[in-house]
PDB file of C-alpha atoms in Angstrom:
ATOM      1  CA  MET U 909      -9.208 -27.408   4.344  1.00 36.00           C
ATOM      2  CA  THR U 910      -5.653 -26.074   4.976  1.00 39.00           C
ATOM      3  CA  ALA U 911      -5.021 -23.462   7.637  1.00 40.00           C
ATOM      4  CA  MET U 912      -4.427 -20.865   4.738  1.00 42.00           C
ATOM      5  CA  THR U 913      -7.581 -21.495   3.186  1.00 44.00           C
ATOM      6  CA  ALA U 914      -9.355 -21.328   6.599  1.00 49.00           C
ATOM      7  CA  ILE U 915      -7.966 -17.904   7.429  1.00 57.00           C
ATOM      8  CA  THR U 916      -8.457 -16.553   3.761  1.00 62.00           C
ATOM      9  CA  THR U 917     -11.950 -17.404   3.504  1.00 69.00           C
ATOM     10  CA  ASN U 918     -12.522 -15.515   7.008  1.00 92.00           C
ATOM     11  CA  ILE U 919     -11.307 -12.267   5.595  1.00 96.00           C
ATOM     12  CA  THR U 920     -13.796  -9.810   5.252  1.00 96.00           C
ATOM     13  CA  ILE U 921     -13.128  -6.119   3.560  1.00 98.00           C
ATOM     14  CA  THR U 922     -15.219  -3.119   4.932  1.00 98.00           C
ATOM     15  CA  PRO U 923     -15.020   0.525   4.335  1.00 98.00           C
ATOM     16  CA  ALA U 924     -13.383   2.327   7.038  1.00 98.00           C
ATOM     17  CA  MET U 925     -15.508   4.103   9.712  1.00 98.00           C
ATOM     18  CA  PRO U 926     -14.635   6.874  12.154  1.00 98.00           C
ATOM     19  CA  ALA U 927     -13.719   4.086  14.769  1.00 98.00           C
ATOM     20  CA  ASP U 928     -11.484   2.591  12.688  1.00 98.00           C
ATOM     21  CA  CYS U 929      -8.974   5.633  12.355  1.00 98.00           C
ATOM     22  CA  PRO U 930      -6.701   4.060  15.067  1.00 98.00           C
ATOM     23  CA  HIS U 931      -6.217   0.837  12.902  1.00 98.00           C
ATOM     24  CA  VAL U 932      -5.501   3.132   9.539  1.00 98.00           C
ATOM     25  CA  ALA U 933      -3.048   5.006  11.476  1.00 97.00           C
ATOM     26  CA  GLU U 934      -1.584   2.183  12.888  1.00 97.00           C
ATOM     27  CA  MET U 935      -1.110   0.416   9.532  1.00 97.00           C
ATOM     28  CA  SER U 936       0.174   3.595   7.802  1.00 96.00           C
ATOM     29  CA  ASN U 937       2.919   4.143  10.306  1.00 96.00           C
ATOM     30  CA  ALA U 938       3.905   0.333  10.130  1.00 96.00           C
ATOM     31  CA  LEU U 939       4.104   0.952   6.325  1.00 94.00           C
ATOM     32  CA  HIS U 940       6.392   3.859   6.686  1.00 92.00           C
ATOM     33  CA  VAL U 941       8.690   2.138   9.395  1.00 93.00           C
ATOM     34  CA  GLU U 942       8.887  -0.833   7.015  1.00 90.00           C
ATOM     35  CA  LEU U 943      10.082   1.458   4.002  1.00 87.00           C
ATOM     36  CA  ASP U 944      12.812   3.019   6.255  1.00 81.00           C
ATOM     37  CA  TYR U 945      11.098   6.323   7.059  1.00 82.00           C
ATOM     38  CA  ASP U 946      11.777   7.799  10.348  1.00 82.00           C
ATOM     39  CA  ASN U 947       8.962   9.292  12.377  1.00 83.00           C
ATOM     40  CA  PRO U 948       5.721   8.191  10.648  1.00 85.00           C
ATOM     41  CA  PRO U 949       3.315  11.097  10.713  1.00 91.00           C
ATOM     42  CA  HIS U 950      -0.008   9.229  11.359  1.00 95.00           C
ATOM     43  CA  THR U 951      -2.298   9.765  14.307  1.00 96.00           C
ATOM     44  CA  SER U 952      -5.917   8.752  14.836  1.00 97.00           C
ATOM     45  CA  GLN U 953      -6.548  12.364  14.719  1.00 97.00           C
ATOM     46  CA  SER U 954      -4.746  13.173  11.516  1.00 97.00           C
ATOM     47  CA  ILE U 955      -6.318  10.223   9.802  1.00 98.00           C
ATOM     48  CA  HIS U 956      -9.889  11.195  11.086  1.00 98.00           C
ATOM     49  CA  GLU U 957      -9.590  14.687   9.587  1.00 98.00           C
ATOM     50  CA  MET U 958      -8.226  13.392   6.244  1.00 97.00           C
ATOM     51  CA  MET U 959     -11.032  10.773   5.922  1.00 98.00           C
ATOM     52  CA  PHE U 960     -14.103  12.505   7.730  1.00 98.00           C
ATOM     53  CA  GLY U 961     -13.145  16.192   8.482  1.00 97.00           C
ATOM     54  CA  PRO U 962     -14.640  19.214   6.407  1.00 97.00           C
ATOM     55  CA  LYS U 963     -11.879  18.726   3.693  1.00 96.00           C
ATOM     56  CA  ALA U 964     -12.011  14.900   3.589  1.00 96.00           C
ATOM     57  CA  LEU U 965      -9.682  13.552   0.756  1.00 96.00           C
ATOM     58  CA  ILE U 966      -9.089   9.972   1.578  1.00 98.00           C
ATOM     59  CA  GLN U 967     -11.086   6.722   1.912  1.00 98.00           C
ATOM     60  CA  SER U 968     -10.006   3.300   3.238  1.00 98.00           C
ATOM     61  CA  LEU U 969     -11.155  -0.208   2.990  1.00 98.00           C
ATOM     62  CA  ILE U 970      -9.788  -2.526   5.778  1.00 98.00           C
ATOM     63  CA  ALA U 971      -9.438  -6.214   5.771  1.00 98.00           C
ATOM     64  CA  TRP U 972     -10.690  -7.865   8.798  1.00 98.00           C
ATOM     65  CA  HIS U 973      -9.945 -11.368  10.298  1.00 96.00           C
ATOM     66  CA  GLY U 974     -12.454 -11.643  12.932  1.00 95.00           C
ATOM     67  CA  ASP U 975     -11.991  -8.341  14.823  1.00 95.00           C
ATOM     68  CA  ARG U 976      -8.399  -7.911  13.944  1.00 97.00           C
ATOM     69  CA  ALA U 977      -7.620  -5.322  11.188  1.00 98.00           C
ATOM     70  CA  VAL U 978      -4.962  -7.288   9.077  1.00 98.00           C
ATOM     71  CA  GLY U 979      -4.499  -4.911   6.090  1.00 98.00           C
ATOM     72  CA  GLN U 980      -5.912  -1.835   4.253  1.00 98.00           C
ATOM     73  CA  THR U 981      -5.762   0.088   1.356  1.00 98.00           C
ATOM     74  CA  ILE U 982      -5.910   3.917   1.340  1.00 98.00           C
ATOM     75  CA  PHE U 983      -7.254   5.993  -1.802  1.00 98.00           C
ATOM     76  CA  GLN U 984      -8.799   9.111  -3.432  1.00 98.00           C
ATOM     77  CA  PRO U 985     -10.035  10.191  -6.622  1.00 97.00           C
ATOM     78  CA  PHE U 986      -7.958  12.006  -9.163  1.00 96.00           C
ATOM     79  CA  TYR U 987      -8.191  13.503 -12.551  1.00 96.00           C
ATOM     80  CA  ASN U 988      -6.998  11.034 -15.220  1.00 95.00           C
ATOM     81  CA  PRO U 989      -5.760  13.252 -18.157  1.00 94.00           C
ATOM     82  CA  ASP U 990      -5.566  10.102 -20.471  1.00 93.00           C
ATOM     83  CA  TYR U 991      -9.582   9.984 -20.535  1.00 96.00           C
ATOM     84  CA  SER U 992     -10.505  13.238 -19.105  1.00 97.00           C
ATOM     85  CA  LYS U 993     -12.483  11.451 -16.334  1.00 97.00           C
ATOM     86  CA  LEU U 994     -11.933  10.549 -12.998  1.00 97.00           C
ATOM     87  CA  GLY U 995      -9.618   7.616 -11.810  1.00 97.00           C
ATOM     88  CA  LEU U 996      -8.785   6.236  -8.626  1.00 97.00           C
ATOM     89  CA  TRP U 997      -5.286   6.838  -6.996  1.00 97.00           C
ATOM     90  CA  MET U 998      -4.367   4.378  -4.436  1.00 97.00           C
ATOM     91  CA  THR U 999      -1.804   5.886  -1.826  1.00 96.00           C
ATOM     92  CA  GLU U1000      -1.128   2.719   0.250  1.00 96.00           C
ATOM     93  CA  LEU U1001      -1.649  -1.084   0.279  1.00 97.00           C
ATOM     94  CA  TYR U1002      -0.569  -2.633   3.425  1.00 97.00           C
ATOM     95  CA  VAL U1003      -1.011  -6.225   5.021  1.00 97.00           C
ATOM     96  CA  ILE U1004       0.372  -7.078   8.441  1.00 97.00           C
ATOM     97  CA  PRO U1005       3.521  -9.357   8.046  1.00 96.00           C
ATOM     98  CA  ASP U1006       1.957 -12.605   9.409  1.00 95.00           C
ATOM     99  CA  MET U1007      -0.915 -12.301   6.981  1.00 96.00           C
ATOM    100  CA  ARG U1008       1.064 -11.693   3.837  1.00 93.00           C
ATOM    101  CA  SER U1009       0.823 -15.274   2.451  1.00 92.00           C
ATOM    102  CA  GLU U1010      -3.063 -15.185   3.064  1.00 94.00           C
ATOM    103  CA  LYS U1011      -4.160 -13.642  -0.142  1.00 94.00           C
ATOM    104  CA  VAL U1012      -5.212 -10.590   1.905  1.00 97.00           C
ATOM    105  CA  GLY U1013      -3.593  -8.277  -0.613  1.00 97.00           C
ATOM    106  CA  ASN U1014      -5.330  -9.766  -3.440  1.00 96.00           C
ATOM    107  CA  LYS U1015      -8.804  -9.455  -1.531  1.00 97.00           C
ATOM    108  CA  LEU U1016      -8.000  -5.710  -0.852  1.00 98.00           C
ATOM    109  CA  MET U1017      -7.186  -4.920  -4.609  1.00 97.00           C
ATOM    110  CA  THR U1018     -10.031  -7.068  -5.789  1.00 97.00           C
ATOM    111  CA  ALA U1019     -12.459  -4.800  -3.480  1.00 97.00           C
ATOM    112  CA  LEU U1020     -10.745  -1.640  -4.559  1.00 97.00           C
ATOM    113  CA  GLY U1021     -11.222  -2.660  -8.266  1.00 97.00           C
ATOM    114  CA  LYS U1022     -14.867  -3.266  -7.523  1.00 97.00           C
ATOM    115  CA  HIS U1023     -15.181  -0.190  -5.840  1.00 97.00           C
ATOM    116  CA  ALA U1024     -13.402   1.882  -8.812  1.00 97.00           C
ATOM    117  CA  LEU U1025     -15.989   0.415 -11.145  1.00 97.00           C
ATOM    118  CA  ASP U1026     -19.125   1.053  -8.994  1.00 97.00           C
ATOM    119  CA  GLU U1027     -18.004   4.666  -8.465  1.00 97.00           C
ATOM    120  CA  GLY U1028     -17.366   5.076 -12.138  1.00 97.00           C
ATOM    121  CA  TYR U1029     -13.626   5.542 -12.253  1.00 97.00           C
ATOM    122  CA  VAL U1030     -11.951   4.865 -15.571  1.00 97.00           C
ATOM    123  CA  SER U1031      -8.500   3.490 -14.036  1.00 96.00           C
ATOM    124  CA  MET U1032      -6.458   2.773 -10.828  1.00 96.00           C
ATOM    125  CA  TRP U1033      -2.937   4.060 -10.579  1.00 95.00           C
ATOM    126  CA  TRP U1034      -0.432   3.999  -7.757  1.00 95.00           C
ATOM    127  CA  SER U1035       3.227   4.255  -7.403  1.00 92.00           C
ATOM    128  CA  VAL U1036       5.503   1.843  -5.780  1.00 91.00           C
ATOM    129  CA  LEU U1037       9.117   2.183  -4.600  1.00 87.00           C
ATOM    130  CA  HIS U1038      11.596   0.506  -7.103  1.00 86.00           C
ATOM    131  CA  ARG U1039      13.428  -1.177  -4.331  1.00 87.00           C
ATOM    132  CA  ASN U1040      10.040  -2.755  -3.079  1.00 88.00           C
ATOM    133  CA  LYS U1041      10.603  -5.852  -5.517  1.00 90.00           C
ATOM    134  CA  ALA U1042       7.821  -7.983  -3.788  1.00 90.00           C
ATOM    135  CA  ALA U1043       5.218  -5.320  -4.286  1.00 91.00           C
ATOM    136  CA  CYS U1044       6.197  -4.896  -7.754  1.00 92.00           C
ATOM    137  CA  ARG U1045       5.985  -8.644  -8.476  1.00 93.00           C
ATOM    138  CA  PHE U1046       2.626  -8.576  -6.399  1.00 94.00           C
ATOM    139  CA  TYR U1047       0.993  -5.964  -8.736  1.00 94.00           C
ATOM    140  CA  GLU U1048       2.382  -7.789 -11.835  1.00 94.00           C
ATOM    141  CA  ARG U1049       0.836 -10.910 -10.993  1.00 94.00           C
ATOM    142  CA  LEU U1050      -2.355  -8.845 -10.704  1.00 94.00           C
ATOM    143  CA  GLY U1051      -2.143  -7.609 -14.253  1.00 93.00           C
ATOM    144  CA  ALA U1052      -0.730  -4.311 -13.561  1.00 94.00           C
ATOM    145  CA  ARG U1053       1.654  -2.769 -15.842  1.00 92.00           C
ATOM    146  CA  ASN U1054       4.552  -0.351 -15.201  1.00 88.00           C
ATOM    147  CA  SER U1055       3.190   2.865 -17.070  1.00 88.00           C
ATOM    148  CA  GLY U1056       6.948   4.289 -17.326  1.00 85.00           C
ATOM    149  CA  ALA U1057       5.713   7.481 -15.410  1.00 85.00           C
ATOM    150  CA  LEU U1058       8.047   8.764 -12.747  1.00 82.00           C
ATOM    151  CA  GLN U1059       6.653  10.426  -9.648  1.00 85.00           C
ATOM    152  CA  TYR U1060       8.157  13.415  -8.335  1.00 88.00           C
ATOM    153  CA  GLU U1061       7.943  15.353  -4.904  1.00 89.00           C
ATOM    154  CA  ILE U1062       8.648  18.696  -3.410  1.00 93.00           C
ATOM    155  CA  ASP U1063       8.189  19.470  -0.079  1.00 91.00           C
ATOM    156  CA  GLY U1064       9.461  21.445   2.825  1.00 92.00           C
ATOM    157  CA  ASN U1065      11.983  24.140   2.190  1.00 95.00           C
ATOM    158  CA  ASP U1066      11.861  23.404  -1.529  1.00 95.00           C
ATOM    159  CA  LEU U1067       8.319  23.931  -1.704  1.00 93.00           C
ATOM    160  CA  ILE U1068       8.763  27.004   0.036  1.00 95.00           C
ATOM    161  CA  ASP U1069      11.600  28.283  -2.419  1.00 95.00           C
ATOM    162  CA  LEU U1070       9.427  27.226  -5.398  1.00 94.00           C
ATOM    163  CA  ALA U1071       6.545  29.123  -4.144  1.00 95.00           C
ATOM    164  CA  GLY U1072       8.862  32.303  -3.777  1.00 93.00           C
TER     165      GLY U1072
END
């Protein structure tokens, strides 16, 4: 058995629990830093509020190698107008750099796909930065396709101005 196979077979995927919020925040911040965003915003408290607070919105699956968190996906339901049913929106997929050749991303996406089907979601959607070519190739290898949609965002003063 190769070292890669030994590691890959020792990956477990579990739903995030309240005690996992520091891991979720750390990996979300690492993703932001890798994508050249300044001042990553995540704290254990902000993640806990979003996952387990009174207005909980997101969920996470965490990939573990032993007791080490090595990857995660964050997701939430959304209304899919193509079917007039719920779909699953993946907001993040992150694998720590030294585990990226170990199929952790594949295991997370497989677990997320199973979760989507188990919960009755009709689709999975996500966005990826055009410049993140490695992620684009990864998703295409999974069978995903570029839907051709563009994602827009408005925040800060622009949001305030829009609201009048």
